[in-house]
XYZ file of C-alpha atoms in Angstrom:
615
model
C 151.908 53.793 -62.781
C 149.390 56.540 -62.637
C 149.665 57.494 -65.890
C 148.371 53.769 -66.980
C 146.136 53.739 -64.533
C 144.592 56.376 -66.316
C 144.725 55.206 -69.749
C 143.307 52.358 -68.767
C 140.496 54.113 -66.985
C 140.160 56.183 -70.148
C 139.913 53.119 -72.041
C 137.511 51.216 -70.460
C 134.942 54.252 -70.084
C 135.117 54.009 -74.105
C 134.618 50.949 -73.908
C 131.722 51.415 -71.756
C 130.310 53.704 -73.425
C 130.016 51.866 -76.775
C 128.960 48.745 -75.199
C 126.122 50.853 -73.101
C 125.263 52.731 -76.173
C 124.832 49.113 -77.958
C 123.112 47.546 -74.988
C 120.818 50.210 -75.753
C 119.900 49.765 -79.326
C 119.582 46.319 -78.688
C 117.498 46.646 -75.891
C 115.118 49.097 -77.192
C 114.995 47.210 -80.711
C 114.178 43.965 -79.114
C 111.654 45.452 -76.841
C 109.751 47.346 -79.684
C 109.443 43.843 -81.143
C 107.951 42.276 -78.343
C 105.591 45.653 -77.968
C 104.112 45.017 -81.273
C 103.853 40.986 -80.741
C 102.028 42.234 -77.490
C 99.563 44.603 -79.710
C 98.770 41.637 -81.965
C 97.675 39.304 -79.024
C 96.193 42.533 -77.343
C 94.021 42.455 -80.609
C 93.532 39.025 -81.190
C 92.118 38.685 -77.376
C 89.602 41.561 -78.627
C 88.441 39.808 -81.330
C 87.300 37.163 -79.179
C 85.600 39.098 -76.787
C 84.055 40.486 -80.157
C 82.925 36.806 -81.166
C 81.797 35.693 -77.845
C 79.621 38.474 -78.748
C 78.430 37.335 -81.898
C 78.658 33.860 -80.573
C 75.766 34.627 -78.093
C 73.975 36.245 -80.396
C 74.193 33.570 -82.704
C 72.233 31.053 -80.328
C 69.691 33.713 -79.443
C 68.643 33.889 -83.305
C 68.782 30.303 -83.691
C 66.290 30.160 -80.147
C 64.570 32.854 -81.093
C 63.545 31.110 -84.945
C 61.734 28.139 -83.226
C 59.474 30.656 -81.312
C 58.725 32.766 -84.669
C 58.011 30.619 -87.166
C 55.334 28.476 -84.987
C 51.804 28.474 -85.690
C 51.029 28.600 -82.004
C 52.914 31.952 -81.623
C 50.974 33.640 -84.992
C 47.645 32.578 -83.226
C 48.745 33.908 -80.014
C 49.459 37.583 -81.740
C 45.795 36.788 -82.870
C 43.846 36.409 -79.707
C 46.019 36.439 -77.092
C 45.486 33.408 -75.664
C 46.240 32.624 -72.054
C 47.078 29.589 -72.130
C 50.024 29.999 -74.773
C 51.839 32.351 -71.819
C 51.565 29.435 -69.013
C 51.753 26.239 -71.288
C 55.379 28.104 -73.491
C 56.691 31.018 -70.983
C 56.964 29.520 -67.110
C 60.352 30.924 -65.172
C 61.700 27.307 -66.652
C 61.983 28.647 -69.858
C 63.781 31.106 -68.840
C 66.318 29.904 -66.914
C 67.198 26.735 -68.775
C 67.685 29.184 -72.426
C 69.315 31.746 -70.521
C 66.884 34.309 -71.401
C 65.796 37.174 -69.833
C 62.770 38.360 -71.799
C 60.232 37.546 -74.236
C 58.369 40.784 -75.981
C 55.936 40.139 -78.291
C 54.577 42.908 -80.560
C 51.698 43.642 -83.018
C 52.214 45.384 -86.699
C 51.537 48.862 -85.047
C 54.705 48.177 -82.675
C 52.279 48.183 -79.617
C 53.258 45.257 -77.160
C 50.726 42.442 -76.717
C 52.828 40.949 -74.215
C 56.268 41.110 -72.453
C 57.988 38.923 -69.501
C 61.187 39.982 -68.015
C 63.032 37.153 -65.361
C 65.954 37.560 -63.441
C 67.467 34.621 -63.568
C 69.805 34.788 -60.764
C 67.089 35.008 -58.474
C 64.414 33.258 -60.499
C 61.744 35.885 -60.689
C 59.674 37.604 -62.469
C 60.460 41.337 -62.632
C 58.950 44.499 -64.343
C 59.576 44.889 -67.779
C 61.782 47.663 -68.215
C 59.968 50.789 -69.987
C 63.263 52.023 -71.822
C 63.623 48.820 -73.140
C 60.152 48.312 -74.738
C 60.864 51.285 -76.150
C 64.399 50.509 -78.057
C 63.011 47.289 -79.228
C 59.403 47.735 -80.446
C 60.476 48.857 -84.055
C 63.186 46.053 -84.435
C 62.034 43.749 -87.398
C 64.697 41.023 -87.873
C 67.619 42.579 -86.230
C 70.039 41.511 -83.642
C 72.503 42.915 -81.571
C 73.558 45.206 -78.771
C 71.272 47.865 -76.640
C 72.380 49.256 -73.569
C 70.069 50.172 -70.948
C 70.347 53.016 -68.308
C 73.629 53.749 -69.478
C 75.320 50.686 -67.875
C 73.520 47.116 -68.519
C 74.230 45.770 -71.724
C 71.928 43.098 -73.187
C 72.441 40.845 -76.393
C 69.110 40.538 -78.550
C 67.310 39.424 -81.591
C 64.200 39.888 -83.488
C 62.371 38.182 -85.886
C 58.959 39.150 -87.839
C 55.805 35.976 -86.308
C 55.097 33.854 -88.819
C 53.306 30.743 -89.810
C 55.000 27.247 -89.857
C 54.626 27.458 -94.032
C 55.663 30.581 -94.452
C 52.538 31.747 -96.481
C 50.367 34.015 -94.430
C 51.668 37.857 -94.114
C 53.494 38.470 -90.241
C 51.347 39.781 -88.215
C 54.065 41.228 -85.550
C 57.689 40.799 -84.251
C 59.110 38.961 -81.209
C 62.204 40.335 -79.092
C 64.696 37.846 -76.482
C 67.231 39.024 -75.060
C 70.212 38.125 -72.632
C 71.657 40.520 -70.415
C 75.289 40.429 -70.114
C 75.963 39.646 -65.864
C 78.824 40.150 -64.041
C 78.391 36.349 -63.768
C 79.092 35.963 -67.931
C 81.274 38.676 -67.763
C 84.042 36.739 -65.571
C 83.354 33.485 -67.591
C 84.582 35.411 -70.056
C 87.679 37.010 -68.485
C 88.446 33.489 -67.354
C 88.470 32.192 -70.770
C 90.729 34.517 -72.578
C 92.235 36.023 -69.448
C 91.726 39.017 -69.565
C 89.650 41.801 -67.671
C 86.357 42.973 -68.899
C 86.185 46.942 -66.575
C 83.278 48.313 -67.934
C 81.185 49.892 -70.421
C 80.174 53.200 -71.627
C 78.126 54.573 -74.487
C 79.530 57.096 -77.274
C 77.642 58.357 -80.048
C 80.425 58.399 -82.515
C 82.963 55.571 -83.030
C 86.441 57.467 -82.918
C 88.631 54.611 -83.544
C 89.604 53.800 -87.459
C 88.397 50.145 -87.087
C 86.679 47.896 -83.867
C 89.765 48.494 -81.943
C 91.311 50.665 -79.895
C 94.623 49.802 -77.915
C 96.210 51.912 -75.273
C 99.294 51.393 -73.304
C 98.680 51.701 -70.039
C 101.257 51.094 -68.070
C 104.065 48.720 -66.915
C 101.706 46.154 -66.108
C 98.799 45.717 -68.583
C 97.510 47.035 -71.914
C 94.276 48.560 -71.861
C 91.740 48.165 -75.173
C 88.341 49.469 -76.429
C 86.493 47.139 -78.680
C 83.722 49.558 -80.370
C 80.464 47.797 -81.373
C 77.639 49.329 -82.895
C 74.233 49.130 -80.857
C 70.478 48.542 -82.743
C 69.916 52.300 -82.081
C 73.208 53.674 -84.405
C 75.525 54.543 -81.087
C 78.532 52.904 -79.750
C 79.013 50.497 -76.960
C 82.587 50.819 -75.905
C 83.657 47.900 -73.771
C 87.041 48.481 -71.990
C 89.254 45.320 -71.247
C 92.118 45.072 -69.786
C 95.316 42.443 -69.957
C 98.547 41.788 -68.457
C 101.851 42.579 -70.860
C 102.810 38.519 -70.491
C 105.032 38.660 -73.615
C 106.243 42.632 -73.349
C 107.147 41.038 -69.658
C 109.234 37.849 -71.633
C 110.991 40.787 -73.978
C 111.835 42.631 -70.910
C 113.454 39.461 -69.130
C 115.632 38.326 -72.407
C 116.904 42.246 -72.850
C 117.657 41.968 -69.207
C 119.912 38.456 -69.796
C 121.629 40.305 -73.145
C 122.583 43.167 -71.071
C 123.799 40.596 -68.781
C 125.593 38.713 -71.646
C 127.394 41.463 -72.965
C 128.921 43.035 -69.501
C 130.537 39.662 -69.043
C 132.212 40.372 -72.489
C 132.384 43.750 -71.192
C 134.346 42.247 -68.163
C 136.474 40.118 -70.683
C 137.269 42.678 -72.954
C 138.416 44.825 -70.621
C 141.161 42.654 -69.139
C 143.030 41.810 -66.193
C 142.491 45.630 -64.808
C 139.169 45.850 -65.583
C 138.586 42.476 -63.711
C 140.543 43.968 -60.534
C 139.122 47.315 -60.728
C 135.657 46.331 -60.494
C 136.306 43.779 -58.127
C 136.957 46.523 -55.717
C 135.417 49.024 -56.927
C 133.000 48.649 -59.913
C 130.999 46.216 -57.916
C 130.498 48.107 -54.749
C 129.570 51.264 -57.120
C 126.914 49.344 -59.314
C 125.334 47.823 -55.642
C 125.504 50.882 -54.527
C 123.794 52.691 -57.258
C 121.243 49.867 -58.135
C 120.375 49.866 -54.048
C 119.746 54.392 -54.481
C 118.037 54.080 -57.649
C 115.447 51.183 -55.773
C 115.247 53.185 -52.846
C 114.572 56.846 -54.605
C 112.299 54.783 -57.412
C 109.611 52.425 -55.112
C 110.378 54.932 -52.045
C 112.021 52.179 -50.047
C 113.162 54.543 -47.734
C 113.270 51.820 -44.724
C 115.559 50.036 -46.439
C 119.513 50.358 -46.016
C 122.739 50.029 -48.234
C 124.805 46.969 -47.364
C 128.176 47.078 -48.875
C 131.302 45.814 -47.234
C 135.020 47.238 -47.303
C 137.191 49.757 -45.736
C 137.546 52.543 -48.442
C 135.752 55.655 -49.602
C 132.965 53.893 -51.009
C 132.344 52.065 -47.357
C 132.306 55.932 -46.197
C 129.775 56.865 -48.873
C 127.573 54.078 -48.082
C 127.521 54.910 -44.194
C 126.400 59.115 -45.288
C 123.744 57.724 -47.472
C 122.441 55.422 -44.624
C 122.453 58.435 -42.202
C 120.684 60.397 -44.971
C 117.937 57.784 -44.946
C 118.098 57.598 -41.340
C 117.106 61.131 -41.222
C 114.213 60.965 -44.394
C 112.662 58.418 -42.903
C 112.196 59.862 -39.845
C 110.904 63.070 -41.357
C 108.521 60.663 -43.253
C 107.368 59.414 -39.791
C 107.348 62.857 -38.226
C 105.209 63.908 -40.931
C 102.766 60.858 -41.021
C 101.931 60.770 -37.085
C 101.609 64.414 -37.631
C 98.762 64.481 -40.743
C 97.260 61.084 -39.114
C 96.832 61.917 -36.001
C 96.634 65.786 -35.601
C 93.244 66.477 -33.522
C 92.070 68.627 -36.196
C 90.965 66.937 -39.695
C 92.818 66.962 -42.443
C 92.157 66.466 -46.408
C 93.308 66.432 -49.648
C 90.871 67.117 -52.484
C 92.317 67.097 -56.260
C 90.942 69.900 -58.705
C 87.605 67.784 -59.389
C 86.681 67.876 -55.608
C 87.985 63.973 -55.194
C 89.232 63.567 -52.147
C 93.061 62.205 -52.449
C 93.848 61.368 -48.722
C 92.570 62.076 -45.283
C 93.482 61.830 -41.640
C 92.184 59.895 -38.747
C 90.692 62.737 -37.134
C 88.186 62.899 -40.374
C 87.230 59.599 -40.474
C 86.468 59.502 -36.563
C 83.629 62.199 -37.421
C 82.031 60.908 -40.569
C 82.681 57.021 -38.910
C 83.989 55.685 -42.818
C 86.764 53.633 -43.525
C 89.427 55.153 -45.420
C 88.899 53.039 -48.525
C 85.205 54.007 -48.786
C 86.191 57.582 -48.793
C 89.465 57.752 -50.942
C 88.277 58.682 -54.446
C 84.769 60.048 -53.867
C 83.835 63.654 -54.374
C 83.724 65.919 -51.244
C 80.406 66.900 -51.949
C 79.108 63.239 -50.921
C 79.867 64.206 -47.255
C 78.504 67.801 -47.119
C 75.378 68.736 -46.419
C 72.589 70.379 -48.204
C 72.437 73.715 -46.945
C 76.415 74.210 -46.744
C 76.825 73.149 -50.863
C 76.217 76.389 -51.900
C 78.473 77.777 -49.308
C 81.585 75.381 -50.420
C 81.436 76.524 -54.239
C 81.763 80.010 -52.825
C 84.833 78.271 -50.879
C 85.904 76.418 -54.331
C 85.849 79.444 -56.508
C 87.517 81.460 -54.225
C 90.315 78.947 -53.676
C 90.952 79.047 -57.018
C 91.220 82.557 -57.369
C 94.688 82.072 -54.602
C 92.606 83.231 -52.180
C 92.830 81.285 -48.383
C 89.916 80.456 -46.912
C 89.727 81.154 -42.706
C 87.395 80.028 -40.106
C 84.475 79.403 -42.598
C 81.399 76.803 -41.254
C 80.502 73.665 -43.296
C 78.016 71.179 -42.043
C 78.971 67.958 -42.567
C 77.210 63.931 -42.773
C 78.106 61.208 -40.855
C 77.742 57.393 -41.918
C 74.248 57.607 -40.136
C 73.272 60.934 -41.552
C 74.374 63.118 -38.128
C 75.265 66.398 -39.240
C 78.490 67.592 -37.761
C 79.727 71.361 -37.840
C 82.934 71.857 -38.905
C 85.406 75.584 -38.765
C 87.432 74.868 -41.752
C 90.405 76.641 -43.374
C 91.496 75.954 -46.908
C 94.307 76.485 -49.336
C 95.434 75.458 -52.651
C 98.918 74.071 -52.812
C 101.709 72.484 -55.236
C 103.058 69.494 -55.254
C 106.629 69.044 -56.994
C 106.558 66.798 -60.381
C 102.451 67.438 -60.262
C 100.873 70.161 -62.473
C 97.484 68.798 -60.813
C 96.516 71.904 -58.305
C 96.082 69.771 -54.526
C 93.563 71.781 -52.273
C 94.116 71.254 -48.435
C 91.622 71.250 -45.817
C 91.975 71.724 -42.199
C 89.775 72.245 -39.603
C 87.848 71.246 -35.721
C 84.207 69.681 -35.388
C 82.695 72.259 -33.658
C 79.356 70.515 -33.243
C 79.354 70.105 -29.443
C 80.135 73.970 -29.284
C 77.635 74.959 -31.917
C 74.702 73.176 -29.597
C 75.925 75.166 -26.428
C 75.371 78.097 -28.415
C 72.419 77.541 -29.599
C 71.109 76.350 -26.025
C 72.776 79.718 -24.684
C 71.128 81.725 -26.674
C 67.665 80.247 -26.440
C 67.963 80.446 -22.550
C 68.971 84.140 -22.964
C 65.941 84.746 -24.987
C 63.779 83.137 -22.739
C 61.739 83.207 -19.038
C 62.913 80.866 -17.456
C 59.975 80.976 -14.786
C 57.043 80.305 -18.082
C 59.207 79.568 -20.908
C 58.073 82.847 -22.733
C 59.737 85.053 -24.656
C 61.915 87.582 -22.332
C 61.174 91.038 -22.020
C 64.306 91.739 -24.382
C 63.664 89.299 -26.646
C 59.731 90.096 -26.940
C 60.620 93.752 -27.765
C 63.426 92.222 -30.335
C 60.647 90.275 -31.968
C 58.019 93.576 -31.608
C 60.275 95.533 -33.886
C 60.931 93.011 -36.211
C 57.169 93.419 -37.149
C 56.993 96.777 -37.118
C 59.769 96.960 -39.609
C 58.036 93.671 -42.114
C 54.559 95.033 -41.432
C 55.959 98.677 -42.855
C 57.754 97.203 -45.599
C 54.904 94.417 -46.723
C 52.144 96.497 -45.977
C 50.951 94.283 -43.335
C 48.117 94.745 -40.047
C 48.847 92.766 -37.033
C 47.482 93.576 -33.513
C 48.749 93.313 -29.410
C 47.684 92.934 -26.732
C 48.996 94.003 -22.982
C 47.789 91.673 -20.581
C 48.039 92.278 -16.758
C 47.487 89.280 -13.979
C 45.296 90.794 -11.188
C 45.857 90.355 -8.008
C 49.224 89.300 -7.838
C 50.417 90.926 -4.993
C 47.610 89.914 -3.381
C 47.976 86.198 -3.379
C 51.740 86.641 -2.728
C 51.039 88.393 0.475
C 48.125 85.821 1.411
C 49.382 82.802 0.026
C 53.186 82.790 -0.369
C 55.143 83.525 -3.097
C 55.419 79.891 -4.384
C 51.506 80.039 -5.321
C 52.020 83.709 -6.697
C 54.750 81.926 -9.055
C 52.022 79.477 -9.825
C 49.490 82.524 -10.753
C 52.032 83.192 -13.164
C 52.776 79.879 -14.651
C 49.089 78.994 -15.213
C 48.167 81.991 -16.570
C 50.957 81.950 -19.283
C 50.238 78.247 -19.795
C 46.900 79.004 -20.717
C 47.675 81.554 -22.778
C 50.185 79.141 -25.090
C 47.616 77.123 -25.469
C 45.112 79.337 -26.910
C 47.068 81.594 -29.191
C 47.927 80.470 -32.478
C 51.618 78.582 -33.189
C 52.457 81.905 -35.472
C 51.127 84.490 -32.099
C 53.980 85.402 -30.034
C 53.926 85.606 -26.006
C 56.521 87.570 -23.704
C 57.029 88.479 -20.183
C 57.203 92.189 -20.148
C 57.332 92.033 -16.305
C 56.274 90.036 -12.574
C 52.753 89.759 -14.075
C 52.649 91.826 -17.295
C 52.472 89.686 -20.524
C 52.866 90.899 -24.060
C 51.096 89.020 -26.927
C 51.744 90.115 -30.741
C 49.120 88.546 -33.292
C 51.261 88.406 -36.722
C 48.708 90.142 -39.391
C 45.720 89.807 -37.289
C 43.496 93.132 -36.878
C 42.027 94.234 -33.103
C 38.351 92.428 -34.264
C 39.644 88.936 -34.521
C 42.413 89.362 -31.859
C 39.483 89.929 -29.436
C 38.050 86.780 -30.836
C 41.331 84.732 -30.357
C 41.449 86.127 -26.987
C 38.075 85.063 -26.122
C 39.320 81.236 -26.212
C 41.608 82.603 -23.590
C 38.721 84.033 -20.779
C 36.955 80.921 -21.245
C 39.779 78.684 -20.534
C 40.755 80.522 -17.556
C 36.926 80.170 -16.694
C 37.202 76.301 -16.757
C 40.676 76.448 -14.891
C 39.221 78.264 -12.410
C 35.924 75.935 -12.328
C 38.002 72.433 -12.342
C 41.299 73.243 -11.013
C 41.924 74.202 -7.229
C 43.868 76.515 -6.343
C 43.719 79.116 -3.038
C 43.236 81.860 -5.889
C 41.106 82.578 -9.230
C 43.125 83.635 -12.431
C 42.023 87.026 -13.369
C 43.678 89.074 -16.050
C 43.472 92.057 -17.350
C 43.954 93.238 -21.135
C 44.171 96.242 -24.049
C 44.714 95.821 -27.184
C 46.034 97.979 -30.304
C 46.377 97.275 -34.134
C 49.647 98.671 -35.364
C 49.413 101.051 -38.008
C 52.480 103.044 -40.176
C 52.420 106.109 -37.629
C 53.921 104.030 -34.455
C 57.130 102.488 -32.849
C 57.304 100.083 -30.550
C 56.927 102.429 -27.633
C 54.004 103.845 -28.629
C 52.069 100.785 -29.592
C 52.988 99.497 -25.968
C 51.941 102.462 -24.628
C 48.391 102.755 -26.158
C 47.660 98.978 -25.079
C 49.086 99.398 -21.487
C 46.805 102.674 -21.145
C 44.031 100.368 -22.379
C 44.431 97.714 -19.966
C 44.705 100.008 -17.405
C 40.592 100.869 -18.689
C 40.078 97.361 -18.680
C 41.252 96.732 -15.114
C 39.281 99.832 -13.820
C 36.095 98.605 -15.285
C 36.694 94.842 -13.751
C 37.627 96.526 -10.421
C 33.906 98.522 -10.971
C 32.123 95.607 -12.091
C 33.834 93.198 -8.885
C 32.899 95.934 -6.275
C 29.193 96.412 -7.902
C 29.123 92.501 -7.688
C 29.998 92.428 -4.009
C 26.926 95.141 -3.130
């Protein structure tokens, strides 16, 4: 009984096998037919689109022949009279011919007049410079001219002449119709198709009008190639759904159908039995896998009945599932909601996918950001800093902990510590770059507010003494390399102690305060001003010699003259100052050092002069 069991079994998988192997030919052969019946209507819908062309064109020569052979338009290229333009070319006109432009031109190609209407909107708009330009040398010629590389318009020309035909043109006229979205989908609702786009080549690269490409399962894509007035190529892409390849692909489906039930037949009694209980559940089986592993269906789960092996089979696959799709879960709640931001740029910088965290920063919707190039969302002075990032990605090296400033939806720049990698995805040859990385925005401010309260008094808002000596030596070192002069000057509040003592230490904090506020205001916004001290004050004038440093400071004396005069206060500002010019010989210690000793003159001789005063 075994030993038919297996004959039988041998026989039927010949069977098979010659019926598949037929099933095939057939398949294939009627399919090919139905391909090239779907390349013929592919074509014949392109010749339309190609004579609704023409078609247009047609009526705009016909329009256009009333306006050129008219006396009133030969006179008008004449003298230009005013009231041709508002008796022939009001916004009517316009809209009710479905034109968008009248030129008119003299025999030297130089416009005499030109109105350009929008008709959705019925307006008057500027006439386009480009197109003056592609049409003022057009002498009865029609066709196509695109404009800024993406609106296509349908024109004609025709030389002005008189009703009789007798007197020599004296110019040209140019309409023309620009092709609208609007026109565009009156089209693609006549022959049902899809008009995409166009593009401009300079070369036509197909053998004839047409180009055809097989897209995919779904529609055939085509290029109809027509020649513009200026010698290029206007390449409009359409694109329409395989309605017959779909018919060939349901009547191979019923044959293949027809011959397994002969297949069934043929086969006999045991063939019946043996894929009644097993044949059946295997095909389900299979079919349900193939679905599954094909459209990633990986939700879905086998349902086949039976207590055998294949019942056994079917409950490990469903555990397998079990366990993919969780993964799939796992790994989708972990790249869509991991704190830190997460994307996937392709090889042209297009971003492929990104996480939640990413789109909470730069407050987009996925679909607005899905396709564009990375570069749309980085800002200005981190683009050079990313090609270093790109090129050195695709030399395998990682990128760590590198800042790139970012742009929000309202133009908020965001800091982000990114790391980056280039990685490869099975059954892609495409090269996927990941980035990952935190918004460190809120940490980069604190920074920046830390360190400008380390560099700073907090008592004036001056420079601190470290930070004034940090900026001293700067100069020193520019002023050395460059050549450059610039001057300081110590300055010394007098008295200090005095109105501490007398007053409280609150008003001696005031001394302080008012004396550097009047100091700010005097000095230039390039001078620099730091508290060396309790009431010593450095000020560095950036390429300023001693003269005119003593001139600034002059401003400075006076307004602590009016102060005093307009302000009270239980104490008069007095200061006390020395300055020195900087010159290739000193450091910062020295140049200190000379102005402090000449303060210290300065003081002495304001002591002198307040104790002579007093006598």
């Amino acid at each position: 009984m075994r030993v038919r069991k297996k004959v039988f079994i041998i026989i039927f998988i010949f069977i098979l096998l010659f019926l598949l192997i037929l099933i095939l030919y057939i398949k294939n052969s009627i399919l090919e037919s139905y391909k090239q019946l779907e390349y013929k209507r592919a074509r014949s819908h392109m010749q339309r689109v190609k004579n609704e062309y023409d078609y247009i064109i047609q009526n705009l020569n016909k329009f256009l022949l009333d306006w050129a052979i008219w006396d009133d338009t030969y006179k008008f290229i004449e003298n230009c009279n005013k009231k041709y333009i508002e008796s022939n070319l009001q916004i009517e006109t316009f809209t009710n011919a479905e034109i968008n432009f009248f030129i008119f031109f003299n025999n030297k190609s130089e416009i005499i007049y030109g109105k350009f209407v929008d008709l959705s909107k019925q307006k008057e708009i500027p006439l386009p410079s480009e197109l003056i330009e592609k049409t003022k040398n057009l002498k009865n010629q029609s066709g196509i001219i695109l404009l800024n590389n993406k609106d296509v318009f349908l024109i004609s020309s025709h030389n002005i002449l008189d009703s009789k035909k007798i007197k020599k043109t004296n110019g040209s006229i140019v309409i023309g119709y620009k092709l609208t979205d609007k026109k565009i989908n009156e089209i693609n609702k006549k022959l049902q198709i899809k008009i995409k786009k166009f593009f401009i080549s300079n070369l036509n690269n197909s053998n004839d009008n047409f180009l055809i490409v097989d897209n995919n399962n779904k529609n055939i894509i085509g290029y109809i190639y027509t020649k513009t007035l200026d010698n290029k190529y206007i390449i409009t892409q359409i694109s329409m759904d395989k309605n017959i390849l779909s018919l060939g692909k349901q009547k191979s489906f019923e044959i293949l159908f027809a011959l397994m039930i002969i297949l069934f037949f043929t086969s006999g009694i045991f063939i019946f039995t043996l894929d009644k209980i097993v044949l059946t559940k295997i095909e389900k089986l299979s079919s349900n896998v193939i679905d599954i592993t094909n459209f990633n269906l990986f939700n879905n789960r086998l349902d086949i009945n039976g207590k055998d092996e294949i019942e056994k089979l079917k409950i490990s696959i469903n555990k397998m599932l079990d366990k993919i799709t969780d993964s799939i879960n796992n790994y989708e709640i972990l790249y869509e909601e991991t704190p830190s931001l997460n994307i996937l740029i392709d090889s042209n910088n297009n971003i492929i996918n990104v996480n939640n965290s990413f789109l909470d920063i730069i407050k987009y919707e996925k679909k607005y950001v899905i396709g564009k190039s990375v570069y749309d969302f980085i800002a200005n002075n981190s683009t050079a800093k990313f090609k270093i990032i790109e090129n050195n990605i695709s030399k395998n090296k990682k990128i760590k902990n590198i800042e790139i400033d970012i742009l929000d939806k309202d133009l908020n720049v965001h800091t982000l510590l990114i790391n980056s990698t280039e990685i490869s995805l099975k059954n892609n040859k495409q090269k996927i770059r990941l980035i990952t990385g935190i918004d460190i925005t809120d940490r980069k401010k604190a920074e920046k507010k830390l360190a400008k309260f380390a560099s700073l008094d907090m008592m004036t808002g001056a420079y601190n003494r470290r930070e004034g000596l940090n900026k001293l030596k700067k100069i020193i070192k520019i002023s050395k390399e460059k050549n450059l002069i610039f001057t300081i000057c110590f300055v010394d509040i007098n008295n200090l102690k005095i109105v501490n003592d007398t007053f409280g230490h609150i008003q001696g904090d005031n001394l302080v305060i008012d004396t550097c506020k009047i100091i700010k205001k005097c000095i230039r916004n390039t001078d620099i001003i730091a508290r060396l001290g309790g009431d010593e004050f450095l000020i560095i004038f950036p390429e300023v010699n001693i003269k005119n440093a003593m001139k600034i400071f002059k401003r400075i004396e006076k307004e602590i003259d009016l102060f005093n005069n307009t302000n009270y206060r239980p104490y008069k500002i007095s200061i006390s100052k020395g300055f020195a010019q900087f010159d290739r010989s000193m450091n910062a210690k020295k140049l200190i050092e000379l102005a402090d000793k000449r303060m210290y003159t300065n003081k002495k001789i304001k002591k002198l002069y307040d104790e002579v005063r007093q006598i």
